[in-house]
Amino acid sequence: MHALSLVAAAVLLVGQAVTAAENVHAEKRQNTPNPGAPENFTAFANVPLWPYQSFVTEPDFHPPVLQISKLPTATDALLVFAPLPFILVYPDRFVGGLIMDLSGNPIWHTPPGFLGDLEISEELGALKYWTGGVGGNMIDAHGFGTVTLLDSTYREIRNITLNDGTFKAGDSRQNQPYPSYIDIHEQFITDHGTVIVTAYNSTPLDLSSVGGPKAGWVLDALIYEIDLETNQPLWRWSSVEHVDELPLNGSHQLNPDGSIIGGDNATHPWDHCLINSVDPIENGYILSVRHYWSVVAIDAKGNVTWNLNGEAGGDFELVDQDIRRSTFSWQHDVRVVDSTGDKDITISMFNNNNGGLDNGTAPSTGLTLYLDLQARTAKTVSILEDPKDIIYADSQGTFQSLPNKHTFVAYGQIPKLKEFDENGRVVMDARFGNDNRVSSYRSYLMPRSSWSATPYWAPKTATTRLEDGSVILSMSWNGATADVYDSWLIYESSGSSNPSRAVPRTGFESNVTLAEGTRSVTAAAAKGGTVVRRSEQLVL
């Protein structure tokens, strides 16, 4: 995995929060800085540290403490996410992918490295994640990396790449090409053996129509559908090739004075679109175009068939009595809830409603909209927010419909997670860090039954000798799920085939005091008294 540099971390987590990057609604145009954003890195470093966990068997693994409250009706689930602390503040804290239970116990973690969109693909029975380098312009970080699939033993089964030799990163590494250019924002696994990904290419374009240079540059927002078996692109779409259907003057990625941000050269292109999710529909795709405040449908040929604009409706009339209920901006994670082809469609999204200077003026929510495609009307189905906890999230975020009709909402840049029941009541509320100090681009709440894993590696053991001379044995097996083992069998005699005792599994790491005089010890993860996997022998 590629390590995330300090500069890249600053681009990703601080640049979005403190820069005067993203324009605001006309009626909200006010210079209100992000209340969580520091004026400088020194101020940023002076915030209290969030509590992190430590383990004897994995001394370099420090996952965040999960503060959680839940009702009995909350889903019994696994939390799947990739917490990313701001590295200048948390130089020794965990960066990587993580699966936890809702008691806050880690189940599996990746090695350290910058990683995004960790997800359980039930379609493939595999884990999927993105990893790579972060770059892009100084406003919104884009990734240049690969998509990895792991099986239920955590062996790599696929590594999806994209590089046809024409990509330009659009950052200071312009002359240092990346090996693959799949973007961090979307890697959607389909039910027909493909993955839909986004990518960005620094591309020349005449920007004089929006007050920019005639010999200007933009980040061309690209979409590819790639075959998982062959790694070959099957379909491609380019925003630059469709500027007649998505005109440049529709972008809100502007400075407060209305001028475009960048665009004067290849290393500082204007990021006019930012496509952060792509969902397949019959004969086409639904795109979340963040910087246009739009949800756009395109057909299989790439033509725009409709544009739902979050400010004024676009091709649709907003028919709610209070149209503020159906407006949205800077959105993420747009998904199709239901569709009847060309008649109607219901979509959901994480409505950030905030971006850059436009922070603290409207709460971030989970929003579901019904679109009548024939009458061209849009109406709100539901708005999910916690009236006791109003959240303003500039960037990132997840809206996930659960099988039991509940909804999971993750707030991206704000490290909070909530589960709502079918009546909109909060039944689970969790936090994994301080606001604007740690984030997770996307997070998922998955049924426990969706992931059963037996790692190919052996359990780990380590000992700690206390002042009174007693020895504590610690045991863990990173990645083994609860259905795989429930206890540890302890072998305190060299070569013994019979365990001296059994110890219940307790969270990620279990501990036991060894018998006095023990010279060597082995621990075996067991299920119902049957050995599943032994550790290596530890000589004391």
mmCIF file of C-alpha atoms in Angstrom, residues 141-433:
data_model
loop_
_atom_site.group_PDB
_atom_site.id
_atom_site.type_symbol
_atom_site.label_atom_id
_atom_site.label_comp_id
_atom_site.label_asym_id
_atom_site.label_seq_id
_atom_site.Cartn_x
_atom_site.Cartn_y
_atom_site.Cartn_z
ATOM 1 C CA ALA A 141 -8.500 15.890 -3.337
ATOM 2 C CA HIS A 142 -8.775 13.180 -5.964
ATOM 3 C CA GLY A 143 -7.165 9.803 -5.749
ATOM 4 C CA PHE A 144 -5.002 7.984 -8.237
ATOM 5 C CA GLY A 145 -5.024 4.332 -7.258
ATOM 6 C CA THR A 146 -6.336 0.804 -7.599
ATOM 7 C CA VAL A 147 -9.312 -1.288 -6.497
ATOM 8 C CA THR A 148 -8.495 -4.430 -4.519
ATOM 9 C CA LEU A 149 -10.756 -7.409 -3.806
ATOM 10 C CA LEU A 150 -10.035 -9.852 -0.965
ATOM 11 C CA ASP A 151 -11.691 -13.211 -0.395
ATOM 12 C CA SER A 152 -12.876 -14.491 2.985
ATOM 13 C CA THR A 153 -9.335 -15.593 3.900
ATOM 14 C CA TYR A 154 -8.085 -12.038 3.090
ATOM 15 C CA ARG A 155 -6.126 -13.216 0.077
ATOM 16 C CA GLU A 156 -6.105 -10.808 -2.844
ATOM 17 C CA ILE A 157 -8.256 -12.087 -5.708
ATOM 18 C CA ARG A 158 -8.380 -8.990 -7.933
ATOM 19 C CA ASN A 159 -6.407 -5.789 -8.413
ATOM 20 C CA ILE A 160 -8.173 -3.443 -10.806
ATOM 21 C CA THR A 161 -6.117 -0.712 -12.475
ATOM 22 C CA LEU A 162 -6.676 2.015 -15.041
ATOM 23 C CA ASN A 163 -3.934 3.633 -17.107
ATOM 24 C CA ASP A 164 -4.013 4.080 -20.853
ATOM 25 C CA GLY A 165 -0.996 6.400 -20.921
ATOM 26 C CA THR A 166 -3.015 9.591 -21.483
ATOM 27 C CA PHE A 167 -3.724 10.628 -17.888
ATOM 28 C CA LYS A 168 -2.335 13.758 -16.278
ATOM 29 C CA ALA A 169 -2.740 13.980 -12.521
ATOM 30 C CA GLY A 170 -3.379 17.707 -12.355
ATOM 31 C CA ASP A 171 -1.111 18.200 -9.348
ATOM 32 C CA SER A 172 2.514 18.777 -8.430
ATOM 33 C CA ARG A 173 3.288 15.224 -9.548
ATOM 34 C CA GLN A 174 2.446 16.081 -13.148
ATOM 35 C CA ASN A 175 5.764 14.692 -14.350
ATOM 36 C CA GLN A 176 5.718 11.704 -11.969
ATOM 37 C CA PRO A 177 2.914 9.497 -13.320
ATOM 38 C CA TYR A 178 0.858 7.243 -11.088
ATOM 39 C CA PRO A 179 0.675 3.536 -11.995
ATOM 40 C CA SER A 180 -3.147 3.648 -11.930
ATOM 41 C CA TYR A 181 -5.680 6.487 -12.132
ATOM 42 C CA ILE A 182 -8.838 5.122 -10.527
ATOM 43 C CA ASP A 183 -10.272 7.882 -8.371
ATOM 44 C CA ILE A 184 -11.139 7.518 -4.690
ATOM 45 C CA HIS A 185 -14.730 8.703 -5.110
ATOM 46 C CA GLU A 186 -16.440 5.706 -6.732
ATOM 47 C CA GLN A 187 -15.828 1.991 -7.266
ATOM 48 C CA PHE A 188 -19.276 0.418 -7.631
ATOM 49 C CA ILE A 189 -19.380 -3.379 -7.985
ATOM 50 C CA THR A 190 -22.240 -4.363 -10.304
ATOM 51 C CA ASP A 191 -24.222 -7.604 -10.422
ATOM 52 C CA HIS A 192 -22.821 -8.476 -13.860
ATOM 53 C CA GLY A 193 -19.092 -8.800 -13.196
ATOM 54 C CA THR A 194 -17.939 -5.215 -13.612
ATOM 55 C CA VAL A 195 -16.849 -2.278 -11.492
ATOM 56 C CA ILE A 196 -17.847 1.311 -12.245
ATOM 57 C CA VAL A 197 -15.088 3.783 -11.342
ATOM 58 C CA THR A 198 -14.400 7.477 -11.592
ATOM 59 C CA ALA A 199 -11.162 9.055 -12.793
ATOM 60 C CA TYR A 200 -9.871 12.575 -13.425
ATOM 61 C CA ASN A 201 -7.650 13.826 -16.214
ATOM 62 C CA SER A 202 -6.131 17.298 -16.483
ATOM 63 C CA THR A 203 -7.411 18.414 -19.899
ATOM 64 C CA PRO A 204 -7.161 21.635 -21.988
ATOM 65 C CA LEU A 205 -10.462 23.480 -22.517
ATOM 66 C CA ASP A 206 -11.576 26.964 -23.521
ATOM 67 C CA LEU A 207 -12.827 28.612 -20.315
ATOM 68 C CA SER A 208 -13.468 32.102 -21.679
ATOM 69 C CA SER A 209 -17.259 31.574 -21.442
ATOM 70 C CA VAL A 210 -16.945 31.515 -17.630
ATOM 71 C CA GLY A 211 -14.321 34.255 -17.329
ATOM 72 C CA GLY A 212 -11.337 31.937 -17.442
ATOM 73 C CA PRO A 213 -8.482 31.705 -19.929
ATOM 74 C CA LYS A 214 -9.167 30.637 -23.499
ATOM 75 C CA ALA A 215 -6.241 28.226 -23.209
ATOM 76 C CA GLY A 216 -7.606 26.880 -19.937
ATOM 77 C CA TRP A 217 -7.460 23.560 -18.139
ATOM 78 C CA VAL A 218 -10.100 21.487 -16.341
ATOM 79 C CA LEU A 219 -10.230 18.196 -14.496
ATOM 80 C CA ASP A 220 -12.189 16.088 -16.956
ATOM 81 C CA ALA A 221 -14.536 13.948 -14.844
ATOM 82 C CA LEU A 222 -14.394 10.446 -16.331
ATOM 83 C CA ILE A 223 -16.416 7.292 -15.719
ATOM 84 C CA TYR A 224 -15.274 3.808 -16.710
ATOM 85 C CA GLU A 225 -16.992 0.455 -16.422
ATOM 86 C CA ILE A 226 -14.273 -2.200 -16.155
ATOM 87 C CA ASP A 227 -14.533 -5.977 -16.509
ATOM 88 C CA LEU A 228 -13.420 -7.628 -13.252
ATOM 89 C CA GLU A 229 -11.989 -10.688 -14.997
ATOM 90 C CA THR A 230 -9.992 -9.001 -17.755
ATOM 91 C CA ASN A 231 -9.370 -5.540 -16.244
ATOM 92 C CA GLN A 232 -10.461 -4.102 -19.592
ATOM 93 C CA PRO A 233 -12.635 -0.966 -19.810
ATOM 94 C CA LEU A 234 -15.994 -1.736 -21.421
ATOM 95 C CA TRP A 235 -17.495 1.757 -21.342
ATOM 96 C CA ARG A 236 -16.281 5.336 -20.880
ATOM 97 C CA TRP A 237 -17.854 8.754 -20.328
ATOM 98 C CA SER A 238 -16.235 12.193 -20.259
ATOM 99 C CA SER A 239 -17.647 15.430 -18.831
ATOM 100 C CA VAL A 240 -15.558 17.497 -21.270
ATOM 101 C CA GLU A 241 -17.159 15.669 -24.188
ATOM 102 C CA HIS A 242 -20.603 16.678 -22.845
ATOM 103 C CA VAL A 243 -20.162 20.348 -21.941
ATOM 104 C CA ASP A 244 -23.012 21.135 -24.336
ATOM 105 C CA GLU A 245 -25.334 19.138 -22.052
ATOM 106 C CA LEU A 246 -23.656 20.126 -18.782
ATOM 107 C CA PRO A 247 -22.594 23.727 -19.484
ATOM 108 C CA LEU A 248 -19.631 25.110 -17.577
ATOM 109 C CA ASN A 249 -21.730 27.947 -16.135
ATOM 110 C CA GLY A 250 -23.665 25.384 -14.094
ATOM 111 C CA SER A 251 -20.706 24.772 -11.799
ATOM 112 C CA HIS A 252 -20.656 26.202 -8.267
ATOM 113 C CA GLN A 253 -16.944 25.543 -7.841
ATOM 114 C CA LEU A 254 -16.174 29.246 -7.697
ATOM 115 C CA ASN A 255 -14.411 31.786 -5.576
ATOM 116 C CA PRO A 256 -16.605 34.098 -3.464
ATOM 117 C CA ASP A 257 -16.282 36.767 -6.168
ATOM 118 C CA GLY A 258 -17.740 34.372 -8.767
ATOM 119 C CA SER A 259 -14.493 33.632 -10.586
ATOM 120 C CA ILE A 260 -13.493 30.063 -11.339
ATOM 121 C CA ILE A 261 -10.964 28.331 -9.097
ATOM 122 C CA GLY A 262 -7.810 27.592 -11.057
ATOM 123 C CA GLY A 263 -7.953 26.590 -14.699
ATOM 124 C CA ASP A 264 -4.851 28.488 -15.772
ATOM 125 C CA ASN A 265 -2.499 25.529 -16.237
ATOM 126 C CA ALA A 266 -2.290 21.741 -16.259
ATOM 127 C CA THR A 267 -1.173 21.494 -12.622
ATOM 128 C CA HIS A 268 -4.002 23.711 -11.361
ATOM 129 C CA PRO A 269 -7.035 22.759 -13.451
ATOM 130 C CA TRP A 270 -10.578 23.848 -12.640
ATOM 131 C CA ASP A 271 -12.486 20.989 -10.990
ATOM 132 C CA HIS A 272 -15.831 22.025 -12.415
ATOM 133 C CA CYS A 273 -17.755 18.741 -11.932
ATOM 134 C CA LEU A 274 -16.565 16.318 -9.248
ATOM 135 C CA ILE A 275 -18.587 13.161 -9.809
ATOM 136 C CA ASN A 276 -18.617 11.318 -6.480
ATOM 137 C CA SER A 277 -21.073 8.474 -7.126
ATOM 138 C CA VAL A 278 -22.361 6.495 -10.105
ATOM 139 C CA ASP A 279 -25.319 4.112 -9.850
ATOM 140 C CA PRO A 280 -26.412 1.890 -12.742
ATOM 141 C CA ILE A 281 -30.007 2.002 -13.981
ATOM 142 C CA GLU A 282 -31.749 0.314 -16.897
ATOM 143 C CA ASN A 283 -29.905 1.453 -20.037
ATOM 144 C CA GLY A 284 -27.798 4.019 -18.270
ATOM 145 C CA TYR A 285 -26.377 5.540 -15.109
ATOM 146 C CA ILE A 286 -27.239 8.054 -12.382
ATOM 147 C CA LEU A 287 -24.437 10.498 -11.535
ATOM 148 C CA SER A 288 -23.932 12.675 -8.473
ATOM 149 C CA VAL A 289 -22.303 15.833 -9.848
ATOM 150 C CA ARG A 290 -21.306 17.545 -6.610
ATOM 151 C CA HIS A 291 -20.074 20.863 -7.980
ATOM 152 C CA TYR A 292 -23.242 21.344 -10.058
ATOM 153 C CA TRP A 293 -25.519 20.461 -7.089
ATOM 154 C CA SER A 294 -27.087 18.038 -9.556
ATOM 155 C CA VAL A 295 -28.169 14.442 -10.024
ATOM 156 C CA VAL A 296 -27.815 13.595 -13.700
ATOM 157 C CA ALA A 297 -29.106 10.623 -15.694
ATOM 158 C CA ILE A 298 -27.222 9.506 -18.784
ATOM 159 C CA ASP A 299 -28.098 6.783 -21.265
ATOM 160 C CA ALA A 300 -25.862 3.968 -22.472
ATOM 161 C CA LYS A 301 -24.466 6.259 -25.183
ATOM 162 C CA GLY A 302 -23.547 8.887 -22.617
ATOM 163 C CA ASN A 303 -26.239 11.398 -23.505
ATOM 164 C CA VAL A 304 -27.830 13.338 -20.645
ATOM 165 C CA THR A 305 -31.499 12.343 -20.361
ATOM 166 C CA TRP A 306 -32.369 14.513 -17.360
ATOM 167 C CA ASN A 307 -30.808 16.793 -14.781
ATOM 168 C CA LEU A 308 -32.247 17.257 -11.299
ATOM 169 C CA ASN A 309 -30.694 20.417 -9.892
ATOM 170 C CA GLY A 310 -30.687 20.859 -6.127
ATOM 171 C CA GLU A 311 -31.048 24.622 -6.268
ATOM 172 C CA ALA A 312 -33.748 25.281 -8.866
ATOM 173 C CA GLY A 313 -34.934 21.864 -10.070
ATOM 174 C CA GLY A 314 -33.218 21.761 -13.441
ATOM 175 C CA ASP A 315 -35.440 19.640 -15.687
ATOM 176 C CA PHE A 316 -37.882 19.111 -12.791
ATOM 177 C CA GLU A 317 -40.367 21.220 -10.892
ATOM 178 C CA LEU A 318 -39.872 21.020 -7.128
ATOM 179 C CA VAL A 319 -43.460 20.482 -5.942
ATOM 180 C CA ASP A 320 -43.068 20.408 -2.158
ATOM 181 C CA GLN A 321 -45.091 23.168 -0.543
ATOM 182 C CA ASP A 322 -41.868 24.259 1.111
ATOM 183 C CA ILE A 323 -39.348 23.719 -1.697
ATOM 184 C CA ARG A 324 -36.491 23.996 0.778
ATOM 185 C CA ARG A 325 -37.360 20.421 1.723
ATOM 186 C CA SER A 326 -36.316 19.160 -1.713
ATOM 187 C CA THR A 327 -33.301 21.377 -2.348
ATOM 188 C CA PHE A 328 -29.806 19.999 -1.892
ATOM 189 C CA SER A 329 -26.190 20.978 -2.470
ATOM 190 C CA TRP A 330 -22.665 19.492 -2.426
ATOM 191 C CA GLN A 331 -24.267 16.024 -2.147
ATOM 192 C CA HIS A 332 -22.662 12.559 -1.945
ATOM 193 C CA ASP A 333 -23.653 8.915 -2.379
ATOM 194 C CA VAL A 334 -26.689 9.245 -4.656
ATOM 195 C CA ARG A 335 -28.349 5.827 -5.051
ATOM 196 C CA VAL A 336 -31.404 4.417 -6.795
ATOM 197 C CA VAL A 337 -33.973 3.185 -4.278
ATOM 198 C CA ASP A 338 -36.617 2.124 -6.792
ATOM 199 C CA SER A 339 -37.241 2.610 -10.495
ATOM 200 C CA THR A 340 -39.881 1.747 -13.089
ATOM 201 C CA GLY A 341 -37.827 2.519 -16.154
ATOM 202 C CA ASP A 342 -38.913 5.718 -17.887
ATOM 203 C CA LYS A 343 -41.946 6.342 -15.641
ATOM 204 C CA ASP A 344 -40.530 7.223 -12.235
ATOM 205 C CA ILE A 345 -37.558 6.787 -9.970
ATOM 206 C CA THR A 346 -36.847 7.199 -6.268
ATOM 207 C CA ILE A 347 -33.338 8.253 -5.259
ATOM 208 C CA SER A 348 -31.537 8.740 -1.965
ATOM 209 C CA MET A 349 -28.477 10.805 -1.111
ATOM 210 C CA PHE A 350 -26.354 12.249 1.646
ATOM 211 C CA ASN A 351 -27.222 15.913 1.332
ATOM 212 C CA ASN A 352 -24.167 17.759 2.631
ATOM 213 C CA ASN A 353 -25.877 21.145 2.275
ATOM 214 C CA ASN A 354 -22.477 22.566 3.228
ATOM 215 C CA GLY A 355 -19.207 23.200 1.468
ATOM 216 C CA GLY A 356 -16.210 25.385 2.213
ATOM 217 C CA LEU A 357 -17.503 28.783 3.334
ATOM 218 C CA ASP A 358 -21.077 27.527 3.084
ATOM 219 C CA ASN A 359 -20.915 25.808 6.447
ATOM 220 C CA GLY A 360 -23.307 26.007 9.367
ATOM 221 C CA THR A 361 -26.157 27.508 7.370
ATOM 222 C CA ALA A 362 -28.203 24.347 6.693
ATOM 223 C CA PRO A 363 -27.932 20.912 8.321
ATOM 224 C CA SER A 364 -26.592 17.867 6.505
ATOM 225 C CA THR A 365 -29.310 15.239 6.081
ATOM 226 C CA GLY A 366 -30.255 11.946 4.542
ATOM 227 C CA LEU A 367 -32.606 12.861 1.709
ATOM 228 C CA THR A 368 -34.932 10.669 -0.373
ATOM 229 C CA LEU A 369 -36.717 12.117 -3.409
ATOM 230 C CA TYR A 370 -39.408 10.775 -5.744
ATOM 231 C CA LEU A 371 -39.115 11.824 -9.384
ATOM 232 C CA ASP A 372 -42.009 11.549 -11.822
ATOM 233 C CA LEU A 373 -40.084 11.238 -15.067
ATOM 234 C CA GLN A 374 -43.113 11.894 -17.246
ATOM 235 C CA ALA A 375 -44.549 14.891 -15.400
ATOM 236 C CA ARG A 376 -40.988 16.018 -14.563
ATOM 237 C CA THR A 377 -41.747 16.754 -10.920
ATOM 238 C CA ALA A 378 -39.641 16.082 -7.831
ATOM 239 C CA LYS A 379 -41.037 15.579 -4.348
ATOM 240 C CA THR A 380 -39.490 14.759 -0.975
ATOM 241 C CA VAL A 381 -40.148 11.278 0.411
ATOM 242 C CA SER A 382 -38.163 11.695 3.640
ATOM 243 C CA ILE A 383 -35.527 13.807 5.331
ATOM 244 C CA LEU A 384 -33.444 12.116 8.004
ATOM 245 C CA GLU A 385 -31.862 14.273 10.676
ATOM 246 C CA ASP A 386 -31.462 14.085 14.416
ATOM 247 C CA PRO A 387 -33.167 17.151 15.948
ATOM 248 C CA LYS A 388 -31.021 16.700 19.051
ATOM 249 C CA ASP A 389 -27.795 16.718 17.068
ATOM 250 C CA ILE A 390 -27.690 19.075 14.077
ATOM 251 C CA ILE A 391 -24.620 18.301 11.940
ATOM 252 C CA TYR A 392 -22.902 20.383 9.264
ATOM 253 C CA ALA A 393 -20.627 18.238 7.071
ATOM 254 C CA ASP A 394 -18.680 19.994 4.323
ATOM 255 C CA SER A 395 -17.567 16.851 2.568
ATOM 256 C CA GLN A 396 -17.937 13.089 2.224
ATOM 257 C CA GLY A 397 -20.851 11.076 3.618
ATOM 258 C CA THR A 398 -23.023 7.965 3.235
ATOM 259 C CA PHE A 399 -26.720 7.167 2.890
ATOM 260 C CA GLN A 400 -27.316 3.415 3.127
ATOM 261 C CA SER A 401 -30.702 1.678 3.006
ATOM 262 C CA LEU A 402 -30.679 -1.411 5.231
ATOM 263 C CA PRO A 403 -32.612 -4.675 4.641
ATOM 264 C CA ASN A 404 -34.840 -4.102 7.708
ATOM 265 C CA LYS A 405 -36.106 -0.745 6.335
ATOM 266 C CA HIS A 406 -33.737 1.145 8.588
ATOM 267 C CA THR A 407 -31.276 3.685 7.198
ATOM 268 C CA PHE A 408 -27.642 4.220 8.090
ATOM 269 C CA VAL A 409 -26.242 7.733 7.684
ATOM 270 C CA ALA A 410 -22.533 8.508 8.062
ATOM 271 C CA TYR A 411 -21.470 12.136 8.123
ATOM 272 C CA GLY A 412 -18.130 11.942 6.322
ATOM 273 C CA GLN A 413 -15.944 14.783 7.505
ATOM 274 C CA ILE A 414 -17.798 14.786 10.832
ATOM 275 C CA PRO A 415 -16.990 11.416 12.498
ATOM 276 C CA LYS A 416 -20.544 10.587 13.493
ATOM 277 C CA LEU A 417 -22.708 7.618 12.510
ATOM 278 C CA LYS A 418 -26.471 7.230 12.973
ATOM 279 C CA GLU A 419 -29.034 4.520 12.303
ATOM 280 C CA PHE A 420 -32.640 5.623 11.787
ATOM 281 C CA ASP A 421 -35.630 3.287 11.966
ATOM 282 C CA GLU A 422 -38.473 3.298 9.443
ATOM 283 C CA ASN A 423 -40.147 6.123 11.374
ATOM 284 C CA GLY A 424 -37.070 8.346 11.298
ATOM 285 C CA ARG A 425 -36.161 7.752 14.950
ATOM 286 C CA VAL A 426 -32.471 7.452 15.848
ATOM 287 C CA VAL A 427 -31.823 3.938 17.183
ATOM 288 C CA MET A 428 -28.009 3.998 17.054
ATOM 289 C CA ASP A 429 -25.685 6.934 17.520
ATOM 290 C CA ALA A 430 -21.903 6.603 17.368
ATOM 291 C CA ARG A 431 -18.801 8.761 17.167
ATOM 292 C CA PHE A 432 -15.186 7.774 16.395
ATOM 293 C CA GLY A 433 -13.297 11.059 16.682
#
